[in-house]
Coordinates of C-alpha atoms and ligand atoms in Angstrom, one line a residue:
M1 CA 60.8 57.3 -56.2
T2 CA 59.2 57.5 -59.7
E3 CA 61.8 56.5 -62.2
T4 CA 61.2 53.3 -64.2
C5 CA 62.8 50.1 -63.1
D6 CA 63.9 47.0 -65.0
L7 CA 61.9 44.7 -62.8
V8 CA 59.3 45.0 -60.0
V9 CA 58.5 41.9 -58.0
R10 CA 55.0 42.5 -56.7
G11 CA 52.9 41.4 -53.9
G12 CA 55.2 39.0 -52.1
Q13 CA 56.1 38.7 -48.5
C14 CA 59.7 39.7 -48.2
L15 CA 62.3 38.5 -45.7
T16 CA 64.2 41.7 -45.0
P17 CA 66.7 42.3 -42.3
S18 CA 63.8 43.7 -40.2
G19 CA 61.7 40.5 -40.7
L20 CA 58.9 39.5 -43.0
V21 CA 57.1 42.4 -44.6
D22 CA 54.5 42.6 -47.4
A23 CA 56.3 44.6 -50.0
D24 CA 57.2 45.0 -53.6
V25 CA 60.9 44.9 -54.7
A26 CA 62.1 47.3 -57.4
V27 CA 65.3 46.5 -59.3
R28 CA 67.5 48.6 -61.6
D29 CA 70.8 47.6 -63.2
G30 CA 70.8 44.4 -61.2
R31 CA 70.5 46.1 -57.8
I32 CA 67.6 46.5 -55.4
V33 CA 66.6 50.1 -55.5
D34 CA 63.4 50.0 -53.4
I35 CA 61.5 47.7 -51.0
G36 CA 58.0 48.8 -50.2
A37 CA 54.9 49.9 -52.0
V38 CA 56.1 50.6 -55.6
M39 CA 53.8 52.5 -57.9
P40 CA 51.9 50.4 -60.5
G41 CA 53.5 50.3 -63.9
R42 CA 57.0 51.3 -62.8
G43 CA 58.7 48.1 -63.9
A44 CA 59.6 47.3 -67.5
T45 CA 59.0 43.8 -66.3
E46 CA 56.4 43.1 -63.6
L47 CA 56.6 39.8 -61.7
E48 CA 53.5 39.0 -59.7
V49 CA 54.3 36.8 -56.7
S50 CA 51.3 37.1 -54.4
G51 CA 51.2 34.3 -51.9
L52 CA 54.9 33.6 -52.2
T53 CA 57.8 34.5 -49.9
V54 CA 60.7 36.5 -51.3
L55 CA 64.1 35.6 -49.8
P56 CA 67.5 37.0 -50.6
G57 CA 69.2 34.9 -53.2
L58 CA 70.5 31.8 -51.4
I59 CA 74.2 30.9 -51.5
D60 CA 75.7 27.4 -51.5
T61 CA 79.3 27.6 -50.4
Q62 CA 80.2 24.0 -51.1
V63 CA 79.7 22.4 -54.5
H64 CA 81.8 20.1 -56.7
F65 CA 81.0 20.7 -60.4
R66 CA 83.8 18.3 -61.8
E67 CA 84.9 20.6 -64.7
P68 CA 87.6 20.1 -65.8
G69 CA 88.4 16.4 -65.8
S70 CA 85.2 14.5 -64.8
E71 CA 82.6 16.1 -67.0
H72 CA 80.7 12.8 -67.3
K73 CA 79.5 13.4 -63.7
E74 CA 78.8 17.2 -64.0
D75 CA 80.0 20.4 -65.6
L76 CA 79.8 24.1 -64.8
Q77 CA 76.7 24.5 -67.0
T78 CA 74.7 21.5 -65.6
G79 CA 75.8 22.1 -62.0
T80 CA 74.8 25.8 -62.1
A81 CA 71.5 24.9 -63.9
A82 CA 70.7 22.5 -61.0
A83 CA 71.6 25.3 -58.6
V84 CA 69.2 27.9 -59.9
A85 CA 66.5 25.2 -60.5
G86 CA 66.8 24.6 -56.7
G87 CA 66.7 28.2 -55.7
I88 CA 70.4 28.8 -55.3
A89 CA 71.7 32.0 -56.9
T90 CA 75.4 31.8 -56.0
V91 CA 77.8 28.9 -55.7
F92 CA 81.3 28.4 -54.4
E93 CA 83.0 25.5 -56.3
M94 CA 85.6 23.2 -54.8
P95 CA 89.2 22.6 -56.2
N96 CA 89.3 18.8 -56.4
T97 CA 88.8 18.7 -60.1
R98 CA 91.3 17.2 -62.6
P99 CA 93.7 19.0 -62.6
G100 CA 93.1 20.4 -59.1
T101 CA 92.6 24.2 -58.8
T102 CA 96.0 24.8 -57.3
T103 CA 97.5 27.5 -59.5
A104 CA 96.5 30.9 -60.9
A105 CA 96.2 29.3 -64.4
A106 CA 93.8 26.6 -63.2
L107 CA 91.6 29.3 -61.5
E108 CA 91.7 31.4 -64.7
D109 CA 90.7 28.3 -66.7
K110 CA 87.7 27.7 -64.5
L111 CA 86.6 31.3 -64.7
H112 CA 86.9 31.2 -68.5
R113 CA 84.9 28.0 -68.7
A114 CA 82.1 29.5 -66.6
E115 CA 81.8 32.6 -68.9
G116 CA 78.4 32.4 -70.8
R117 CA 77.8 28.9 -69.3
A118 CA 77.2 29.4 -65.6
W119 CA 73.5 30.1 -64.6
A120 CA 74.5 31.2 -61.1
D121 CA 77.0 33.7 -59.8
H122 CA 80.1 31.8 -58.8
A123 CA 83.5 31.7 -57.2
F124 CA 86.2 29.0 -57.0
F125 CA 88.3 27.7 -54.1
V126 CA 92.0 27.2 -54.5
G127 CA 93.3 23.9 -53.1
A128 CA 96.2 23.9 -50.7
T129 CA 99.1 21.5 -51.4
A130 CA 102.6 21.2 -49.9
D131 CA 103.9 22.7 -53.2
N132 CA 101.8 25.9 -53.5
V133 CA 102.0 27.0 -49.8
E134 CA 104.1 30.0 -50.5
N135 CA 101.7 31.3 -53.2
L136 CA 98.4 30.9 -51.2
G137 CA 98.4 34.5 -49.9
E138 CA 98.5 35.7 -53.6
L139 CA 96.2 33.0 -55.0
E140 CA 93.4 33.6 -52.4
R141 CA 93.2 37.3 -53.5
L142 CA 92.8 36.6 -57.2
P143 CA 89.4 37.8 -58.7
G144 CA 86.9 35.0 -58.7
C145 CA 88.6 33.1 -55.8
C146 CA 86.5 32.6 -52.6
G147 CA 89.5 31.3 -50.6
V148 CA 91.7 28.3 -49.8
K149 CA 90.4 24.8 -49.2
V150 CA 92.4 22.2 -47.3
F151 CA 91.7 18.4 -47.4
M152 CA 93.2 17.0 -44.1
G153 CA 91.9 13.6 -45.1
S154 CA 91.8 12.1 -48.6
S155 CA 88.4 12.0 -50.3
T156 CA 87.5 12.3 -54.0
G157 CA 90.6 13.4 -56.1
D158 CA 94.2 13.6 -55.0
L159 CA 94.2 16.9 -52.9
L160 CA 95.6 16.1 -49.5
L161 CA 97.5 18.0 -46.8
D162 CA 98.0 15.6 -43.9
D163 CA 101.2 16.8 -42.4
A164 CA 100.9 19.0 -39.3
D165 CA 103.8 21.2 -40.3
D166 CA 102.4 21.8 -43.8
L167 CA 99.0 22.6 -42.2
A168 CA 100.7 25.3 -40.0
R169 CA 102.6 26.7 -43.0
V170 CA 99.3 26.9 -45.0
F171 CA 97.5 28.7 -42.1
A172 CA 100.4 31.1 -41.8
N173 CA 100.3 32.1 -45.5
G174 CA 97.5 34.5 -46.4
E175 CA 94.6 36.1 -44.5
R176 CA 91.2 35.0 -45.7
R177 CA 89.2 32.3 -43.9
I178 CA 90.3 28.8 -44.9
A179 CA 87.8 26.1 -45.6
I180 CA 88.7 22.7 -44.0
H181 CA 87.7 19.1 -44.7
A182 CA 88.5 17.7 -41.3
E183 CA 89.2 13.9 -41.2
D184 CA 92.5 12.5 -39.8
E185 CA 94.4 10.8 -42.7
A186 CA 96.5 8.6 -40.4
T187 CA 93.4 7.2 -38.7
L188 CA 91.6 6.7 -42.0
R189 CA 94.6 4.8 -43.4
E190 CA 95.0 2.7 -40.3
R191 CA 91.3 1.8 -40.2
R192 CA 90.9 1.1 -43.9
R193 CA 91.7 -2.6 -43.2
L194 CA 88.2 -2.8 -41.6
V195 CA 86.6 -2.5 -45.1
E196 CA 89.5 -3.6 -47.3
G197 CA 88.5 -6.4 -49.7
G198 CA 84.8 -5.7 -49.4
A199 CA 82.3 -4.8 -46.7
S200 CA 78.8 -3.6 -46.3
V201 CA 78.5 0.2 -46.8
T202 CA 77.0 0.3 -43.3
Q203 CA 80.7 0.1 -42.2
H204 CA 81.5 3.5 -43.8
P205 CA 81.0 5.4 -40.6
V206 CA 82.9 2.6 -38.8
W207 CA 85.9 2.9 -41.0
R208 CA 85.8 6.8 -41.1
N209 CA 84.9 6.9 -37.4
D210 CA 83.9 9.8 -35.1
E211 CA 87.4 9.9 -33.7
S212 CA 89.0 10.6 -37.2
A213 CA 86.7 13.6 -37.6
M214 CA 87.3 14.9 -34.0
L215 CA 91.1 14.5 -34.2
A216 CA 91.3 16.5 -37.4
T217 CA 88.9 19.2 -36.1
H218 CA 91.0 19.5 -32.9
R219 CA 94.2 19.8 -34.9
A220 CA 92.7 22.4 -37.3
V221 CA 91.4 24.6 -34.4
E222 CA 94.6 24.3 -32.4
T223 CA 96.7 25.3 -35.4
A224 CA 94.4 28.1 -36.3
E225 CA 94.6 29.5 -32.7
R226 CA 98.4 29.2 -32.7
V227 CA 98.8 31.2 -35.8
N228 CA 95.7 33.4 -35.4
R229 CA 94.0 32.4 -38.7
R230 CA 90.3 32.2 -39.3
I231 CA 89.0 28.8 -40.5
H232 CA 85.6 27.4 -41.6
V233 CA 85.1 23.7 -40.7
L234 CA 83.1 22.1 -43.5
H235 CA 80.4 19.4 -43.2
V236 CA 80.8 18.7 -39.4
T237 CA 79.3 15.3 -38.6
T238 CA 79.6 14.6 -34.9
A239 CA 77.9 15.9 -31.8
P240 CA 81.2 16.4 -29.8
E241 CA 82.7 18.5 -32.6
I242 CA 79.7 20.9 -32.4
V243 CA 80.2 21.3 -28.7
F244 CA 84.0 21.7 -29.1
L245 CA 83.6 24.2 -32.0
G246 CA 81.1 26.2 -30.0
R247 CA 83.9 27.0 -27.6
H248 CA 86.2 28.3 -30.3
K249 CA 84.1 30.7 -32.2
R250 CA 86.5 33.6 -32.2
L251 CA 88.3 32.2 -35.2
V252 CA 86.1 29.3 -36.3
T253 CA 82.9 29.0 -38.3
V254 CA 81.0 25.9 -38.9
E255 CA 79.1 24.2 -41.8
V256 CA 76.7 21.3 -41.8
T257 CA 75.0 19.7 -44.8
P258 CA 71.3 19.1 -45.3
Q259 CA 72.0 15.4 -45.7
H260 CA 73.6 15.1 -42.3
L261 CA 70.6 16.9 -40.8
T262 CA 68.1 14.7 -42.6
L263 CA 69.5 11.2 -42.9
H264 CA 71.1 8.9 -40.3
A265 CA 72.9 5.5 -40.0
P266 CA 72.2 2.7 -40.3
D267 CA 68.8 3.4 -41.9
C268 CA 70.2 5.5 -44.8
Y269 CA 72.7 2.8 -45.8
E270 CA 70.0 0.1 -45.5
A271 CA 67.6 2.1 -47.6
M272 CA 69.9 3.4 -50.3
G273 CA 73.2 1.6 -50.1
T274 CA 76.2 3.4 -51.6
R275 CA 74.0 6.3 -52.6
A276 CA 74.4 7.3 -49.0
Q277 CA 78.2 7.0 -49.0
M278 CA 79.9 10.3 -48.5
N279 CA 82.9 11.8 -46.6
P280 CA 82.7 12.5 -43.7
P281 CA 80.0 9.9 -43.4
I282 CA 76.3 10.1 -42.4
R283 CA 76.4 9.0 -38.8
S284 CA 74.0 7.9 -36.1
A285 CA 70.7 9.6 -35.0
D286 CA 72.5 10.8 -31.9
H287 CA 75.1 12.7 -33.9
K288 CA 72.3 14.1 -36.1
A289 CA 70.6 15.4 -33.0
G290 CA 73.9 17.0 -31.9
L291 CA 74.1 18.8 -35.3
W292 CA 70.5 20.1 -34.8
R293 CA 71.5 21.4 -31.4
G294 CA 74.2 23.4 -33.2
I295 CA 71.6 24.8 -35.6
V296 CA 69.3 25.8 -32.7
D297 CA 71.9 27.3 -30.4
G298 CA 73.7 29.2 -33.2
T299 CA 77.0 27.2 -33.2
V300 CA 76.5 26.3 -36.9
D301 CA 77.0 29.2 -39.2
V302 CA 76.3 27.8 -42.7
I303 CA 74.4 25.2 -44.5
G304 CA 76.4 23.9 -47.6
S305 CA 75.2 21.1 -49.9
D306 CA 78.5 19.5 -50.6
H307 CA 77.0 18.7 -53.9
A308 CA 79.3 15.8 -55.0
P309 CA 77.9 14.1 -58.1
H310 CA 79.0 10.6 -59.2
T311 CA 77.1 8.6 -61.8
L312 CA 74.8 5.8 -60.6
E313 CA 77.0 3.4 -62.6
E314 CA 80.0 4.4 -60.4
K315 CA 77.8 4.2 -57.3
H316 CA 76.7 0.7 -58.2
G317 CA 80.3 -0.7 -57.9
T318 CA 81.5 -2.7 -54.9
Y319 CA 82.0 -0.9 -51.6
P320 CA 84.6 0.4 -50.6
N321 CA 85.7 1.0 -54.2
T322 CA 82.6 3.1 -54.8
P323 CA 83.0 6.9 -54.8
S324 CA 81.9 9.0 -51.9
G325 CA 79.5 11.9 -52.4
M326 CA 76.0 12.7 -53.4
P327 CA 74.3 15.5 -55.4
G328 CA 72.5 18.2 -53.3
V329 CA 72.6 21.7 -54.8
Q330 CA 69.1 21.3 -56.2
T331 CA 67.5 19.8 -53.1
T332 CA 69.1 22.0 -50.3
V333 CA 66.3 24.7 -50.4
P334 CA 63.3 22.3 -50.5
I335 CA 64.9 20.0 -47.8
M336 CA 65.5 23.0 -45.5
L337 CA 62.1 24.5 -46.2
D338 CA 60.6 21.2 -45.2
H339 CA 62.6 21.4 -41.9
V340 CA 61.2 24.9 -41.4
H341 CA 57.7 23.6 -42.1
H342 CA 58.1 21.0 -39.4
G343 CA 59.3 23.6 -36.9
R344 CA 62.9 22.5 -36.6
L345 CA 64.2 26.0 -37.4
S346 CA 62.7 29.3 -38.3
L347 CA 62.7 30.7 -41.9
M348 CA 64.8 33.6 -40.6
R349 CA 67.5 31.1 -39.3
M350 CA 67.4 29.2 -42.6
V351 CA 68.1 32.4 -44.5
D352 CA 70.8 33.3 -41.9
L353 CA 72.5 29.9 -42.7
L354 CA 72.1 30.1 -46.5
A355 CA 72.6 33.8 -47.2
A356 CA 73.6 36.3 -44.5
S357 CA 76.2 34.1 -42.9
P358 CA 77.9 33.0 -46.1
A359 CA 78.1 36.6 -47.1
R360 CA 79.5 37.7 -43.7
I361 CA 82.0 34.8 -43.4
Y362 CA 83.5 35.1 -46.9
G363 CA 83.1 38.9 -47.2
I364 CA 80.6 39.4 -50.0
P365 CA 79.5 43.0 -49.6
T366 CA 76.5 43.0 -52.0
K367 CA 74.9 39.6 -51.4
G368 CA 73.1 37.8 -48.6
R369 CA 70.4 40.3 -47.7
L370 CA 67.2 41.6 -49.2
A371 CA 68.0 45.2 -48.8
V372 CA 68.4 48.4 -50.9
G373 CA 71.7 48.6 -52.6
Y374 CA 72.3 44.8 -52.6
D375 CA 72.4 42.6 -55.7
A376 CA 68.9 41.8 -56.9
D377 CA 69.4 38.1 -56.2
L378 CA 66.1 36.6 -55.1
T379 CA 64.9 33.1 -54.1
I380 CA 61.1 33.1 -54.3
V381 CA 59.5 30.2 -52.5
D382 CA 56.1 28.8 -51.8
R383 CA 56.2 27.7 -48.2
N384 CA 53.0 25.6 -48.4
R385 CA 53.6 23.8 -51.7
K386 CA 53.8 20.0 -51.4
Q387 CA 55.9 18.4 -54.0
T388 CA 57.9 15.1 -54.2
I389 CA 61.6 15.2 -54.9
S390 CA 62.5 12.9 -57.8
D391 CA 65.5 11.7 -59.7
A392 CA 63.7 12.6 -62.9
A393 CA 63.5 16.3 -62.0
M394 CA 67.2 16.6 -61.2
L395 CA 69.3 18.7 -63.7
T396 CA 72.6 17.4 -62.4
K397 CA 74.3 15.3 -65.0
S398 CA 74.5 12.5 -62.5
G399 CA 70.7 12.3 -62.6
W400 CA 69.8 11.3 -59.1
T401 CA 69.2 12.5 -55.6
P402 CA 69.4 10.8 -52.1
F403 CA 66.0 12.3 -51.5
D404 CA 64.2 10.6 -54.4
G405 CA 60.5 9.9 -53.4
Q406 CA 60.5 12.3 -50.4
E407 CA 57.4 14.5 -50.1
I408 CA 58.4 18.1 -49.2
T409 CA 56.4 21.0 -47.9
G410 CA 58.0 24.3 -49.2
W411 CA 59.4 24.7 -52.7
P412 CA 61.6 27.2 -54.6
M413 CA 59.4 28.7 -57.4
L414 CA 61.6 31.4 -58.9
T415 CA 65.3 32.3 -58.9
V416 CA 66.4 35.8 -59.8
V417 CA 70.1 36.5 -60.4
R418 CA 71.0 40.3 -60.4
G419 CA 67.5 41.2 -61.6
N420 CA 67.2 38.4 -64.2
V421 CA 64.6 35.7 -63.7
V422 CA 66.5 32.5 -64.6
M423 CA 64.1 29.9 -63.1
R424 CA 60.4 29.6 -62.9
E425 CA 58.8 26.4 -61.5
G426 CA 61.8 24.3 -62.4
E427 CA 62.1 25.7 -65.9
L428 CA 65.3 27.6 -66.9
L429 CA 64.6 31.0 -68.5
G430 CA 66.9 33.2 -70.7
Q431 CA 70.6 32.6 -70.8
P432 CA 73.3 31.6 -68.4
L433 CA 74.5 35.0 -67.2
G434 CA 76.3 34.1 -64.0
R435 CA 79.3 36.2 -63.1
P436 CA 82.2 35.9 -60.7
V437 CA 81.3 37.0 -57.2
L438 CA 83.0 40.3 -56.1
F439 CA 84.5 40.1 -52.6
Ligands
DOR501 O1 81.8 12.6 -50.1 C1 82.6 13.5 -50.5 N1 82.7 13.7 -51.9 N2 83.3 14.2 -49.7 C2 84.3 15.1 -50.2 O2 84.9 15.7 -49.4 C3 84.5 15.2 -51.6 C4 83.3 14.8 -52.4 C5 83.6 14.6 -53.9 O3 84.2 15.5 -54.5 O4 83.1 13.6 -54.4

């Protein structure tokens, strides 16, 4: 091919569907048009990346960006800036904003707010409630919507669907895969007395115990099988859930977070107090080992950050009144590259979890692979770079990370969104030109 291109990415090692190959990547009109030896001078812009590894643009399918309603914690501009700074090219944002994203108007409002302000490509979940059940089949099909989210247990915000009949009605309305927060509300309510009136945050996984997660996961899977609906169980935290979910893969896909793969109780609570508080909680080293077995044996489909920013002021309150959640969209790629460096998973598997699988599960035809015809979304990393994660480098409005002070080997160097270089070595470049994802 001899025509000129908008961009040629030169000299990198590319992770293609056939494996790692030394190749240039040619881009025209936001799409990859060639992978291989591209003639010198063909690109209007030439990007030299010798020594670096070129991955498909990575996708984070679970972030909370707080707009509208809690913009003091985050907004669509700062959240997506943090995403591309961390090597994430596409985000799916959760509906527990204020108001919750439960109507077509609320979805439209988020899409409108993202125009000209989002650095990453994006889509929004619609939250299921007892009141919008009948509309979910329509809502999930609206442009810019990535699907329906169900909170079976209450967490941040007031979205909750804890009635078994309501759950079945939600599963019976619509067709796309439903994302589930699986904690059993009745168990959480009954056990809240264990921390009521003040307790150490080390009690967080005691209050929200393994059983509460397992009960809800069982009910979600049983209901899905009864009505033949595909579900995606978010942020799985226990070893038995991984084993159970591994036996139900026909309809069920599985997410774990980098923090549940990296931190464990009680050490994380002792080291960082309520910064480590999230739902479902960080649990013991044994549970963490069970999650890793799910990464290695293939049970786990997706890594999502569950980026859930709260200010340090809010986090410095008294447990259990402190909010649950921690930022993560900017640290997912370095944390996972560090796990790759230590031999806990292959680079291919990491990209499966953060690109190919999200695209397959949610049905994004043009993302998730470094291949001709796909969107020119690229996450370009230095697998050998050593760098320390710090609160100071975080672009999230909340200004902190649970991994502050951790030295990492492997770092995102450049992020390209549909052929536009939007991040280089932590600096944002150009304009926020993120667009809604096409499904
Ligand atoms: O810890 C959490 N925080 N878990 C959730 O499910 C919600 C999230 C938030 O939005 O803060």
